[in-house]
XYZ file of C-alpha atoms in Angstrom:
194
model
C 14.748 -23.741 -14.975
C 13.060 -20.663 -13.566
C 11.760 -20.754 -10.017
C 8.374 -19.549 -8.836
C 10.094 -16.481 -7.371
C 11.734 -15.600 -10.698
C 8.397 -16.022 -12.441
C 6.676 -13.779 -9.876
C 9.426 -11.160 -10.249
C 8.989 -11.112 -14.023
C 5.209 -11.086 -13.663
C 5.479 -8.155 -11.231
C 7.340 -6.158 -13.875
C 4.870 -7.070 -16.632
C 1.745 -6.405 -14.557
C 3.146 -3.069 -13.364
C 4.159 -2.027 -16.861
C 1.218 -3.300 -18.926
C -1.539 -3.869 -16.367
C -3.414 -7.114 -15.887
C -5.398 -6.881 -19.116
C -2.363 -5.833 -21.151
C -0.126 -8.644 -19.907
C -0.154 -12.074 -21.492
C 1.334 -15.292 -20.213
C 3.602 -15.099 -23.267
C 4.900 -11.700 -22.064
C 5.763 -13.213 -18.692
C 7.290 -16.332 -20.236
C 9.478 -14.195 -22.505
C 10.550 -11.976 -19.606
C 11.620 -14.979 -17.517
C 13.065 -16.956 -20.439
C 10.585 -19.830 -20.503
C 8.073 -21.269 -22.899
C 4.531 -20.255 -22.094
C 3.534 -23.849 -21.372
C 6.239 -24.072 -18.693
C 4.566 -21.287 -16.709
C 1.505 -23.451 -16.289
C 3.581 -26.000 -14.376
C 3.945 -23.331 -11.667
C 0.730 -21.318 -12.010
C -2.527 -22.621 -13.443
C -3.606 -19.308 -14.956
C -2.704 -15.668 -15.371
C -5.228 -14.827 -12.626
C -3.538 -17.254 -10.209
C -0.130 -15.738 -10.959
C -1.505 -12.214 -10.613
C -3.046 -13.026 -7.244
C 0.248 -14.580 -6.075
C 2.144 -11.418 -7.060
C -0.410 -9.146 -5.393
C -0.562 -11.217 -2.195
C 3.204 -11.096 -1.874
C 3.266 -7.340 -2.460
C 0.441 -6.773 0.024
C 2.225 -8.839 2.655
C 5.535 -7.008 2.137
C 3.867 -3.609 2.386
C 1.920 -4.584 5.527
C 5.118 -5.824 7.185
C 7.093 -2.702 6.229
C 4.362 -0.458 7.641
C 4.114 -2.523 10.808
C 7.889 -2.353 11.320
C 7.735 1.423 10.899
C 4.874 1.596 13.397
C 6.827 -0.444 15.964
C 9.745 1.996 15.644
C 7.468 5.046 15.941
C 4.724 4.023 18.379
C 6.320 5.646 21.442
C 6.559 9.001 19.651
C 3.882 11.705 19.869
C 0.936 11.102 17.517
C 2.090 13.822 15.121
C 5.520 12.197 14.690
C 3.964 8.741 14.438
C 1.541 9.671 11.657
C 4.139 11.794 9.889
C 6.600 8.892 10.016
C 4.029 6.477 8.596
C 3.194 8.970 5.843
C 6.905 9.116 4.981
C 7.050 5.318 5.023
C 4.228 5.166 2.466
C 6.163 7.588 0.252
C 9.294 5.460 0.674
C 7.495 2.175 -0.070
C 5.883 3.565 -3.192
C 8.932 5.467 -4.413
C 9.456 2.360 -6.555
C 7.364 3.503 -9.509
C 6.679 -0.085 -10.587
C 5.181 -0.901 -7.207
C 3.038 2.224 -7.300
C 1.876 1.459 -10.844
C 1.063 -2.117 -9.877
C -1.162 -0.944 -7.010
C -2.885 1.727 -9.060
C -3.570 -0.787 -11.823
C -4.712 -3.356 -9.243
C -7.273 -0.924 -7.876
C -8.720 -0.645 -11.367
C -8.564 -4.366 -12.147
C -9.762 -5.775 -8.850
C -12.161 -3.073 -7.789
C -12.957 -2.495 -4.161
C -15.022 -5.652 -3.697
C -12.433 -8.189 -4.833
C -9.389 -7.338 -2.729
C -10.146 -9.195 0.516
C -8.333 -12.317 -0.651
C -5.123 -10.298 -1.012
C -4.897 -9.562 2.670
C -5.428 -13.096 3.957
C -1.700 -13.764 4.474
C -1.040 -10.350 5.977
C -4.313 -10.065 7.900
C -2.911 -10.917 11.372
C -0.170 -8.304 10.955
C -2.491 -5.709 9.434
C -5.254 -6.246 11.989
C -2.852 -6.036 14.915
C -1.180 -2.973 13.401
C -4.464 -1.137 12.766
C -5.850 -1.926 16.219
C -2.659 -0.716 17.906
C -2.440 2.361 15.689
C -6.034 3.371 16.404
C -5.509 2.988 20.148
C -2.254 4.969 20.014
C -3.919 7.806 18.102
C -6.977 7.984 20.372
C -5.171 8.076 23.729
C -3.874 11.673 23.626
C -6.962 13.003 21.815
C -10.188 12.222 23.708
C -12.222 13.826 20.908
C -11.291 10.816 18.783
C -13.249 8.514 21.106
C -16.328 9.594 19.142
C -16.495 6.993 16.328
C -17.712 9.519 13.751
C -14.891 11.962 14.518
C -12.321 9.158 14.498
C -13.604 7.752 11.212
C -13.408 11.204 9.614
C -9.883 11.719 10.965
C -8.676 8.351 9.612
C -10.405 8.912 6.256
C -8.717 12.316 5.952
C -5.330 10.774 6.744
C -5.816 7.995 4.210
C -7.008 10.434 1.547
C -3.960 12.618 2.153
C -1.728 9.591 1.586
C -3.631 8.534 -1.538
C -3.499 12.064 -2.917
C 0.243 12.254 -2.410
C 0.733 8.847 -4.038
C -1.224 10.129 -7.053
C 1.135 13.109 -7.135
C 4.126 10.754 -6.988
C 2.786 8.759 -9.908
C 2.917 11.861 -12.089
C 5.730 13.935 -10.580
C 7.746 11.609 -8.354
C 8.583 12.261 -4.718
C 9.191 15.898 -3.859
C 10.231 16.500 -0.265
C 8.998 20.101 -0.229
C 5.567 19.113 -1.531
C 5.493 16.204 0.922
C 6.216 18.579 3.829
C 3.568 21.050 2.640
C 0.951 18.305 2.310
C 1.763 17.000 5.784
C 1.691 20.469 7.362
C -1.645 21.281 5.745
C -3.174 17.993 6.900
C -1.889 18.264 10.461
C -2.967 21.884 10.931
C -6.438 21.041 9.647
C -6.672 17.948 11.829
C -5.571 19.832 14.939
C -7.995 22.695 14.336
C -10.863 20.186 14.095
C -9.753 18.175 17.119
C -9.240 21.262 19.259
C -12.585 22.753 18.193
C -14.540 19.679 19.347
């Protein structure tokens, strides 16, 4: 008999490949080698299974990023942010994982994702608080909330843009370096100008 973990693994593949709307419980049952009715003994609905898969993925990603942060936090801010950017590229180099998150953004929308972070929230909150403090210390300009918010938004948009690139083209180290260099030069020119 299939375990919950095997079911979630098969569901991960199906949701990444077909999206939430395109995946049926029958697809998942076939992938794991069960009858559809047997899935309901483990998960009451497709939505419940989907949320279980997404929560697990969210938690894994949050922990991987936090581990990277712990290893990088004593480095200069440039190396820290560059290392985290590389970690994002590494995490999402698994095309299925990247597809799952892109499809999740469409399915869940921005207002329905809070439940995903509940298991990872203590790690994520601690990580983000520490990261923000680490970034602000050497750059007093970032004490201004508006400047800091713009800096963080730019960093996040750079990451999202590169992940979009990866979805189409895959990871390219030269492009990655060029994107990072462009971001960092722009960020430094703004921080030094203020």
